[in-house]
Amino acid sequence: QLNLLLPHPTLHYPAPSRPPKHRSSQQARGALAQQLYLSIFGHSAYSSLPFFHQFVKKSEKARKVAHAVLHVESMIGALPVHEGKILYMGCIDPHLIYGSEVAIDASKALMDQFVNVQLAFFRRLLGLSKTSIRVAIYTETGIIPLQFRWLNLPLRALAYFLSRPTNTFVRAALNESIDLDSAGKKSWFKGLKDVINTLCPHYELPDNTTLCSASDSTVLGDFNKAIQTAVTTWISDELNRVSKRSYLLQIRQEPQENGRLKYHISCSSAKPVSCQSSQSIQLMLWSALDEIQNPRHRKALTRLITGDHSLAVVRLTWSDNHRLQVPHEQRLCRFCTQEVEAPEHALLQCPHQALVDLRASFWRDFKSLHPQGLTYTTVMDQPTYVAYLASCRPTFAVLAKWVFEVLKIYDGTPLLIPREFLRDSRSR
């Protein structure tokens, strides 16, 4: 009935030279260029993206709410990750998904505005930098990538529309949208099909005739499972794309209640190469984020595991005003200058005395807290053992403290940059 009460129609296509005449309750009503309908702002000036202003306004609102939530840290200190995730879902996520069942025609640039709010919030919560790998946000917190939320909600809406009787407005609107798609014209249903083809190409909707005649949503099949498969495939592809920084993520395991270890993102490979088993990826909050109470230690370990640390193997990946990009094999340790300065070298191998002392102290604590734990030997694969340490629940806290202190020592000494990669060697 709400549609009948609207005093003026709104055009969602280029305005004709002669405006159409509309009458409501025996009164002429002029067409409006913009309209606020159920808090969703539409504008006819953007014929290809009628909800352009809706995206802009909601992304701005979500960003302001995210800043307000994070501002609580100035009063209580660092916000725990679990509680931060709850606040995100309750305060920020509603703005990021508002109207997604209707406004599904977002361009990539507009969708990126929403995704950037999600990324910025969780990077701040986890203590990661703006240059951290995006996929780490999802593997460490268990949050669903926003673009897939924007696919799931319209499909749920479609399931509801199909369950309504044919004499209701919503079902009539759906059938008309499907008919427009059949005629090769733009419609809500056409936009939904485009999004499915982009994000979830292995899922197919029934043909238009079947949908128009359907009396319930069973014809859609299990679209939730299809979306979950698409999410795991996307995460697997992202991990492979940034494998030089995500190799510890791929082989890190999650301690189970029975004492066994299970791959946190369930990659089948036992070595730091590419993720092979996308179907077994399970998004969940990394248990260490709850176990480690000291926020500085927790953030240091998170940065190390996600490849967002300050060691040369990452920092010398980029060029800046003072240096060129340094090849991987020349990103040497600033102390021993013998091996590539990577997490496994800094923790297990570097002979710098301060690091040796910290290493000895950690081994004592490790054996005391976890007597059954594996003892490191030089024949072991170093990245695999570092990932193993990040999988031992009894020693999460002492491991995080050790990582924090090791990175602090490295941060106190400038990077070792070969002179041939300095932009102006004479200034050094």
Short mmCIF file of C-alpha atoms in Angstrom, two decimals:
data_model
loop_
_atom_site.label_atom_id
_atom_site.label_comp_id
_atom_site.label_asym_id
_atom_site.label_seq_id
_atom_site.Cartn_x
_atom_site.Cartn_y
_atom_site.Cartn_z
CA GLN A 1 0.00 0.00 0.00
CA LEU A 2 2.95 2.33 0.53
CA ASN A 3 3.45 2.65 -3.24
CA LEU A 4 -0.05 4.09 -3.60
CA LEU A 5 0.68 6.82 -1.05
CA LEU A 6 3.70 8.28 -2.84
CA PRO A 7 2.65 11.77 -4.00
CA HIS A 8 5.05 11.98 -6.96
CA PRO A 9 6.60 9.44 -9.32
CA THR A 10 10.37 9.32 -9.85
CA LEU A 11 12.07 8.70 -13.18
CA HIS A 12 14.91 6.17 -13.27
CA TYR A 13 15.82 6.65 -16.89
CA PRO A 14 16.89 9.65 -19.02
CA ALA A 15 14.06 12.20 -18.93
CA PRO A 16 12.16 12.51 -22.25
CA SER A 17 11.82 15.84 -24.04
CA ARG A 18 8.12 15.92 -23.14
CA PRO A 19 7.65 14.96 -19.46
CA PRO A 20 4.97 12.29 -18.94
CA LYS A 21 1.82 13.16 -17.03
CA HIS A 22 0.86 11.20 -13.93
CA ARG A 23 -2.30 11.39 -11.87
CA SER A 24 -2.89 10.20 -8.32
CA SER A 25 -6.15 10.62 -6.41
CA GLN A 26 -7.50 12.61 -9.38
CA GLN A 27 -4.63 15.10 -9.10
CA ALA A 28 -1.80 15.64 -11.56
CA ARG A 29 1.61 14.79 -10.13
CA GLY A 30 4.87 15.97 -11.61
CA ALA A 31 7.80 13.58 -11.89
CA LEU A 32 10.72 14.21 -9.53
CA ALA A 33 14.41 13.87 -10.34
CA GLN A 34 15.15 12.44 -6.90
CA GLN A 35 13.20 10.71 -4.16
CA LEU A 36 13.84 9.30 -0.69
CA TYR A 37 11.97 6.02 -0.41
CA LEU A 38 12.28 3.91 2.75
CA SER A 39 15.57 5.73 3.50
CA ILE A 40 16.96 4.71 0.08
CA PHE A 41 17.94 7.73 -1.97
CA GLY A 42 17.37 7.48 -5.75
CA HIS A 43 18.31 10.04 -8.41
CA SER A 44 17.30 9.99 -12.07
CA ALA A 45 20.30 12.06 -13.18
CA TYR A 46 22.40 8.90 -12.94
CA SER A 47 20.51 6.65 -15.33
CA SER A 48 23.10 3.85 -15.15
CA LEU A 49 23.51 4.11 -11.36
CA PRO A 50 20.26 5.50 -9.90
CA PHE A 51 21.45 4.74 -6.36
CA PHE A 52 24.76 6.58 -6.72
CA HIS A 53 23.96 8.99 -3.88
CA GLN A 54 22.79 6.08 -1.73
CA PHE A 55 26.22 4.45 -2.00
CA VAL A 56 28.06 7.69 -1.29
CA LYS A 57 25.93 8.67 1.71
CA LYS A 58 25.97 5.23 3.32
CA SER A 59 29.72 4.78 2.87
CA GLU A 60 30.30 8.18 4.50
CA LYS A 61 27.97 7.27 7.36
CA ALA A 62 29.67 3.88 7.86
CA ARG A 63 33.09 5.56 7.92
CA LYS A 64 31.96 8.03 10.59
CA VAL A 65 30.50 5.24 12.73
CA ALA A 66 33.72 3.22 12.33
CA HIS A 67 35.75 6.19 13.56
CA ALA A 68 33.38 6.60 16.51
CA VAL A 69 33.71 2.91 17.45
CA LEU A 70 37.51 3.03 17.25
CA HIS A 71 37.56 6.25 19.26
CA VAL A 72 36.61 4.16 22.28
CA GLU A 73 40.27 3.08 22.37
CA SER A 74 41.17 6.54 23.65
CA MET A 75 39.14 5.74 26.77
CA ILE A 76 39.67 2.00 27.36
CA GLY A 77 42.92 1.26 25.54
CA ALA A 78 43.25 -1.20 22.66
CA LEU A 79 39.93 -2.76 21.65
CA PRO A 80 40.01 -6.60 21.81
CA VAL A 81 39.48 -8.18 18.41
CA HIS A 82 36.49 -10.31 19.43
CA GLU A 83 34.65 -7.34 20.94
CA GLY A 84 35.65 -5.16 18.00
CA LYS A 85 34.12 -7.69 15.63
CA ILE A 86 30.86 -7.61 17.61
CA LEU A 87 30.77 -3.79 17.46
CA TYR A 88 31.47 -3.91 13.73
CA MET A 89 28.55 -6.26 13.06
CA GLY A 90 26.21 -4.24 15.28
CA CYS A 91 27.18 -0.67 14.38
CA ILE A 92 29.03 -0.53 11.04
CA ASP A 93 27.85 -3.51 8.99
CA PRO A 94 24.19 -2.34 8.94
CA HIS A 95 25.24 0.82 7.11
CA LEU A 96 27.43 -1.10 4.67
CA ILE A 97 24.64 -3.49 3.65
CA TYR A 98 21.64 -1.15 3.90
CA GLY A 99 19.51 -1.41 0.78
CA SER A 100 21.77 -4.03 -0.80
CA GLU A 101 18.70 -6.13 -1.62
CA VAL A 102 17.52 -3.34 -3.94
CA ALA A 103 20.58 -1.30 -4.93
CA ILE A 104 22.58 -4.10 -6.51
CA ASP A 105 23.90 -2.09 -9.45
CA ALA A 106 27.05 -0.81 -7.72
CA SER A 107 30.07 -0.27 -9.91
CA LYS A 108 33.44 -1.54 -8.70
CA ALA A 109 34.49 2.00 -7.75
CA LEU A 110 31.39 2.47 -5.58
CA MET A 111 31.67 -0.98 -4.02
CA ASP A 112 35.31 -0.25 -3.20
CA GLN A 113 34.13 2.66 -1.02
CA PHE A 114 32.26 0.19 1.19
CA VAL A 115 35.04 -2.41 1.11
CA ASN A 116 37.60 0.23 2.09
CA VAL A 117 35.58 1.05 5.22
CA GLN A 118 35.61 -2.63 6.18
CA LEU A 119 39.33 -2.97 5.47
CA ALA A 120 40.29 0.22 7.33
CA PHE A 121 38.34 -0.80 10.44
CA PHE A 122 39.84 -4.28 10.74
CA ARG A 123 43.34 -3.17 9.83
CA ARG A 124 43.18 -0.71 12.71
CA LEU A 125 41.69 -3.36 15.00
CA LEU A 126 44.40 -5.92 14.14
CA GLY A 127 47.23 -3.37 14.15
CA LEU A 128 48.01 -3.78 10.44
CA SER A 129 49.22 -1.08 8.07
CA LYS A 130 47.49 0.29 4.98
CA THR A 131 49.84 -1.80 2.83
CA SER A 132 48.97 -5.12 4.50
CA ILE A 133 47.50 -7.86 2.33
CA ARG A 134 43.73 -7.55 2.15
CA VAL A 135 42.99 -11.26 2.48
CA ALA A 136 44.51 -11.34 5.99
CA ILE A 137 41.55 -9.31 7.26
CA TYR A 138 39.23 -12.21 6.45
CA THR A 139 41.46 -15.15 7.38
CA GLU A 140 42.23 -13.71 10.83
CA THR A 141 38.80 -12.41 11.86
CA GLY A 142 36.38 -14.71 10.02
CA ILE A 143 34.56 -11.73 8.50
CA ILE A 144 32.89 -12.42 5.14
CA PRO A 145 34.19 -10.23 2.29
CA LEU A 146 31.63 -7.48 1.82
CA GLN A 147 31.06 -8.05 -1.89
CA PHE A 148 29.78 -11.56 -1.13
CA ARG A 149 27.44 -10.20 1.55
CA TRP A 150 26.06 -7.94 -1.18
CA LEU A 151 25.39 -11.05 -3.26
CA ASN A 152 23.86 -13.16 -0.51
CA LEU A 153 21.29 -10.57 0.60
CA PRO A 154 19.68 -10.00 -2.84
CA LEU A 155 19.46 -13.77 -3.33
CA ARG A 156 17.73 -14.08 0.04
CA ALA A 157 15.38 -11.29 -1.06
CA LEU A 158 14.71 -13.17 -4.31
CA ALA A 159 13.85 -16.28 -2.29
CA TYR A 160 11.35 -14.22 -0.27
CA PHE A 161 9.82 -12.65 -3.40
CA LEU A 162 9.28 -16.09 -4.94
CA SER A 163 7.46 -17.28 -1.81
CA ARG A 164 4.86 -14.49 -2.03
CA PRO A 165 1.45 -15.00 -3.69
CA THR A 166 1.13 -13.83 -7.28
CA ASN A 167 -1.47 -11.20 -6.33
CA THR A 168 0.97 -9.24 -4.13
CA PHE A 169 2.83 -6.13 -5.26
CA VAL A 170 6.26 -7.58 -4.55
CA ARG A 171 5.66 -10.70 -6.64
CA ALA A 172 4.19 -8.64 -9.47
CA ALA A 173 7.25 -6.39 -9.38
CA LEU A 174 9.57 -9.40 -9.50
CA ASN A 175 7.77 -10.93 -12.48
CA GLU A 176 7.88 -7.61 -14.31
CA SER A 177 11.61 -7.32 -13.60
CA ILE A 178 12.14 -10.82 -15.01
CA ASP A 179 10.07 -9.94 -18.09
CA LEU A 180 12.20 -6.84 -18.66
CA ASP A 181 15.30 -9.01 -18.54
CA SER A 182 13.75 -11.42 -21.03
CA ALA A 183 13.15 -8.44 -23.33
CA GLY A 184 16.82 -7.48 -23.10
CA LYS A 185 16.21 -4.39 -20.97
CA LYS A 186 17.80 -3.29 -17.71
CA SER A 187 16.08 -4.35 -14.51
CA TRP A 188 16.72 -5.39 -10.92
CA PHE A 189 16.80 -9.03 -11.99
CA LYS A 190 19.28 -8.29 -14.78
CA GLY A 191 21.56 -6.56 -12.25
CA LEU A 192 21.36 -9.58 -9.95
CA LYS A 193 22.35 -11.93 -12.78
CA ASP A 194 25.33 -9.72 -13.62
CA VAL A 195 26.55 -9.79 -10.00
CA ILE A 196 26.17 -13.59 -9.86
CA ASN A 197 28.17 -14.00 -13.08
CA THR A 198 30.94 -11.82 -11.64
CA LEU A 199 31.26 -13.20 -8.09
CA CYS A 200 29.72 -16.67 -8.24
CA PRO A 201 29.98 -17.91 -11.83
CA HIS A 202 29.43 -21.57 -10.89
CA TYR A 203 25.91 -20.82 -9.61
CA GLU A 204 23.14 -20.51 -12.18
CA LEU A 205 19.61 -19.22 -11.66
CA PRO A 206 16.74 -21.16 -13.21
CA ASP A 207 15.47 -19.86 -16.56
CA ASN A 208 13.13 -16.86 -16.50
CA THR A 209 10.00 -18.87 -17.33
CA THR A 210 10.61 -21.23 -14.41
CA LEU A 211 11.12 -18.34 -12.01
CA CYS A 212 7.95 -16.53 -13.11
CA SER A 213 5.87 -19.65 -12.55
CA ALA A 214 7.59 -20.77 -9.31
CA SER A 215 5.48 -20.86 -6.16
CA ASP A 216 8.36 -21.02 -3.68
CA SER A 217 12.13 -20.59 -3.42
CA THR A 218 13.11 -24.25 -3.77
CA VAL A 219 13.89 -23.65 -7.46
CA LEU A 220 16.89 -21.56 -6.38
CA GLY A 221 18.70 -24.52 -4.85
CA ASP A 222 21.32 -24.07 -2.12
CA PHE A 223 22.70 -20.66 -3.09
CA ASN A 224 24.27 -20.21 0.37
CA LYS A 225 26.57 -23.17 -0.26
CA ALA A 226 27.43 -21.82 -3.72
CA ILE A 227 28.38 -18.45 -2.23
CA GLN A 228 30.49 -20.12 0.46
CA THR A 229 32.35 -22.02 -2.25
CA ALA A 230 32.88 -18.76 -4.15
CA VAL A 231 34.24 -17.10 -0.99
CA THR A 232 36.76 -19.87 -0.34
CA THR A 233 37.86 -19.84 -3.98
CA TRP A 234 38.35 -16.07 -3.85
CA ILE A 235 40.39 -16.30 -0.63
CA SER A 236 42.50 -19.11 -2.07
CA ASP A 237 43.20 -17.06 -5.19
CA GLU A 238 44.11 -14.02 -3.09
CA LEU A 239 46.49 -16.06 -0.92
CA ASN A 240 48.20 -17.43 -4.01
CA ARG A 241 48.47 -13.95 -5.50
CA VAL A 242 50.37 -12.66 -2.45
CA SER A 243 52.09 -15.95 -1.56
CA LYS A 244 55.44 -14.25 -0.89
CA ARG A 245 53.82 -12.50 2.09
CA SER A 246 51.14 -15.02 3.05
CA TYR A 247 53.23 -18.21 3.22
CA LEU A 248 53.11 -18.32 7.04
CA LEU A 249 49.33 -17.83 6.92
CA GLN A 250 48.98 -20.78 4.61
CA ILE A 251 50.83 -23.25 6.85
CA ARG A 252 49.77 -21.93 10.25
CA GLN A 253 47.40 -24.32 12.05
CA GLU A 254 44.59 -23.93 14.57
CA PRO A 255 44.67 -25.89 17.86
CA GLN A 256 41.58 -28.04 18.39
CA GLU A 257 39.87 -29.04 21.65
CA ASN A 258 41.25 -32.58 21.37
CA GLY A 259 44.80 -31.21 21.28
CA ARG A 260 45.33 -31.81 17.59
CA LEU A 261 46.21 -29.14 15.05
CA LYS A 262 44.16 -28.26 12.00
CA TYR A 263 45.19 -25.88 9.24
CA HIS A 264 43.58 -22.53 10.01
CA ILE A 265 42.85 -22.01 6.34
CA SER A 266 43.36 -25.68 5.53
CA CYS A 267 45.96 -25.56 2.79
CA SER A 268 47.03 -29.02 1.78
CA SER A 269 50.67 -28.10 1.24
CA ALA A 270 53.11 -28.64 4.11
CA LYS A 271 55.59 -26.13 2.70
CA PRO A 272 55.28 -22.38 2.14
CA VAL A 273 54.07 -22.52 -1.42
CA SER A 274 50.60 -21.97 -2.86
CA CYS A 275 47.28 -22.78 -1.24
CA GLN A 276 45.86 -25.86 -2.95
CA SER A 277 42.68 -26.80 -1.07
CA SER A 278 40.25 -23.92 -1.39
CA GLN A 279 37.23 -26.08 -0.59
CA SER A 280 38.41 -26.67 2.99
CA ILE A 281 39.06 -23.05 3.95
CA GLN A 282 37.07 -22.11 7.04
CA LEU A 283 36.77 -18.48 8.02
CA MET A 284 37.09 -18.10 11.78
CA LEU A 285 38.62 -15.82 14.37
CA TRP A 286 42.24 -16.88 14.97
CA SER A 287 42.27 -18.21 18.54
CA ALA A 288 45.54 -16.43 19.37
CA LEU A 289 43.78 -13.07 19.03
CA ASP A 290 41.65 -14.01 22.05
CA GLU A 291 44.42 -15.73 24.02
CA ILE A 292 47.02 -12.92 23.91
CA GLN A 293 46.03 -10.19 26.34
CA ASN A 294 48.84 -7.70 25.73
CA PRO A 295 47.70 -5.68 22.68
CA ARG A 296 51.23 -4.69 21.60
CA HIS A 297 52.37 -8.32 21.66
CA ARG A 298 49.21 -9.49 19.89
CA LYS A 299 49.61 -6.94 17.10
CA ALA A 300 53.30 -7.77 16.67
CA LEU A 301 52.53 -11.47 16.18
CA THR A 302 49.66 -10.66 13.81
CA ARG A 303 51.92 -8.46 11.70
CA LEU A 304 54.57 -11.18 11.55
CA ILE A 305 52.17 -13.94 10.49
CA THR A 306 50.38 -11.78 7.91
CA GLY A 307 53.58 -10.47 6.30
CA ASP A 308 53.12 -6.88 7.47
CA HIS A 309 56.27 -6.66 9.63
CA SER A 310 59.25 -4.31 9.43
CA LEU A 311 61.84 -6.85 8.27
CA ALA A 312 63.75 -6.26 5.04
CA VAL A 313 62.09 -9.07 3.09
CA VAL A 314 58.91 -6.96 3.10
CA ARG A 315 60.13 -3.39 3.52
CA LEU A 316 62.55 -3.52 0.59
CA THR A 317 59.82 -4.78 -1.72
CA TRP A 318 58.87 -1.20 -2.58
CA SER A 319 60.87 1.72 -3.87
CA ASP A 320 60.65 5.24 -2.43
CA ASN A 321 62.31 8.63 -2.81
CA HIS A 322 65.57 7.29 -1.38
CA ARG A 323 65.94 3.80 -2.83
CA LEU A 324 65.00 1.48 -5.66
CA GLN A 325 63.33 -1.89 -5.22
CA VAL A 326 65.86 -4.39 -3.88
CA PRO A 327 65.85 -7.96 -5.31
CA HIS A 328 64.72 -10.61 -2.84
CA GLU A 329 68.10 -12.32 -2.51
CA GLN A 330 69.78 -9.01 -1.58
CA ARG A 331 67.41 -8.06 1.26
CA LEU A 332 69.98 -9.20 3.78
CA CYS A 333 69.79 -9.19 7.57
CA ARG A 334 70.95 -5.86 8.99
CA PHE A 335 72.91 -7.67 11.74
CA CYS A 336 74.60 -10.75 10.26
CA THR A 337 74.40 -9.69 6.58
CA GLN A 338 74.49 -13.38 5.61
CA GLU A 339 70.87 -14.39 5.00
CA VAL A 340 67.67 -12.78 3.77
CA GLU A 341 66.06 -10.87 6.63
CA ALA A 342 62.83 -12.88 6.94
CA PRO A 343 60.77 -13.84 10.04
CA GLU A 344 62.23 -17.35 10.22
CA HIS A 345 65.80 -16.00 10.07
CA ALA A 346 65.18 -13.34 12.71
CA LEU A 347 63.56 -15.77 15.13
CA LEU A 348 65.57 -18.95 14.62
CA GLN A 349 68.88 -18.28 12.95
CA CYS A 350 70.43 -14.81 13.28
CA PRO A 351 73.57 -14.95 15.52
CA HIS A 352 73.22 -11.36 16.79
CA GLN A 353 73.83 -11.64 20.55
CA ALA A 354 70.71 -9.78 21.67
CA LEU A 355 68.60 -12.09 19.50
CA VAL A 356 70.43 -15.17 20.78
CA ASP A 357 69.64 -14.17 24.38
CA LEU A 358 65.95 -13.64 23.59
CA ARG A 359 65.87 -16.97 21.76
CA ALA A 360 67.30 -18.84 24.73
CA SER A 361 64.80 -17.22 27.08
CA PHE A 362 61.91 -18.17 24.81
CA TRP A 363 63.04 -21.82 24.56
CA ARG A 364 63.02 -22.07 28.37
CA ASP A 365 59.51 -20.64 28.57
CA PHE A 366 58.31 -22.78 25.68
CA LYS A 367 59.46 -26.07 27.24
CA SER A 368 58.08 -25.05 30.61
CA LEU A 369 54.61 -24.22 29.27
CA HIS A 370 54.46 -26.87 26.54
CA PRO A 371 56.61 -29.90 27.52
CA GLN A 372 55.25 -31.97 24.62
CA GLY A 373 56.09 -29.28 22.09
CA LEU A 374 58.52 -29.95 19.25
CA THR A 375 62.06 -28.73 19.86
CA TYR A 376 63.64 -26.88 16.96
CA THR A 377 66.64 -28.40 15.20
CA THR A 378 68.61 -26.97 12.30
CA VAL A 379 67.44 -29.71 9.95
CA MET A 380 63.83 -28.54 10.25
CA ASP A 381 62.19 -26.31 7.66
CA GLN A 382 62.30 -22.89 9.31
CA PRO A 383 59.06 -21.34 7.96
CA THR A 384 57.16 -24.51 8.86
CA TYR A 385 58.50 -24.40 12.42
CA VAL A 386 57.61 -20.71 12.84
CA ALA A 387 54.09 -21.57 11.67
CA TYR A 388 54.07 -24.45 14.17
CA LEU A 389 54.95 -22.07 17.01
CA ALA A 390 52.04 -19.87 15.95
CA SER A 391 49.80 -22.94 16.29
CA CYS A 392 50.62 -23.84 19.92
CA ARG A 393 47.91 -22.52 22.22
CA PRO A 394 49.83 -22.92 25.55
CA THR A 395 52.61 -20.61 24.35
CA PHE A 396 50.70 -17.96 22.40
CA ALA A 397 51.47 -15.25 24.96
CA VAL A 398 55.22 -15.95 25.29
CA LEU A 399 55.55 -16.30 21.52
CA ALA A 400 53.90 -12.93 20.96
CA LYS A 401 56.16 -11.33 23.57
CA TRP A 402 59.24 -12.84 21.92
CA VAL A 403 58.17 -11.62 18.47
CA PHE A 404 57.51 -8.14 19.84
CA GLU A 405 60.96 -7.92 21.43
CA VAL A 406 62.73 -9.31 18.35
CA LEU A 407 61.03 -6.81 16.04
CA LYS A 408 61.83 -4.04 18.51
CA ILE A 409 65.54 -4.88 18.23
CA TYR A 410 65.35 -4.83 14.44
CA ASP A 411 63.43 -1.55 14.44
CA GLY A 412 66.24 0.03 16.46
CA THR A 413 68.75 -0.47 13.62
CA PRO A 414 68.44 0.94 10.07
CA LEU A 415 67.77 -1.41 7.17
CA LEU A 416 70.75 -2.72 5.24
CA ILE A 417 70.38 -1.28 1.74
CA PRO A 418 73.00 -2.08 -0.93
CA ARG A 419 74.54 1.14 -2.20
CA GLU A 420 73.70 0.38 -5.82
CA PHE A 421 69.99 0.62 -4.97
CA LEU A 422 70.21 4.07 -3.35
CA ARG A 423 68.86 6.82 -5.56
CA ASP A 424 71.68 9.18 -4.52
CA SER A 425 74.67 7.34 -3.10
CA ARG A 426 76.58 10.57 -2.45
CA SER A 427 74.05 11.60 0.19
CA ARG A 428 74.99 8.62 2.36
#
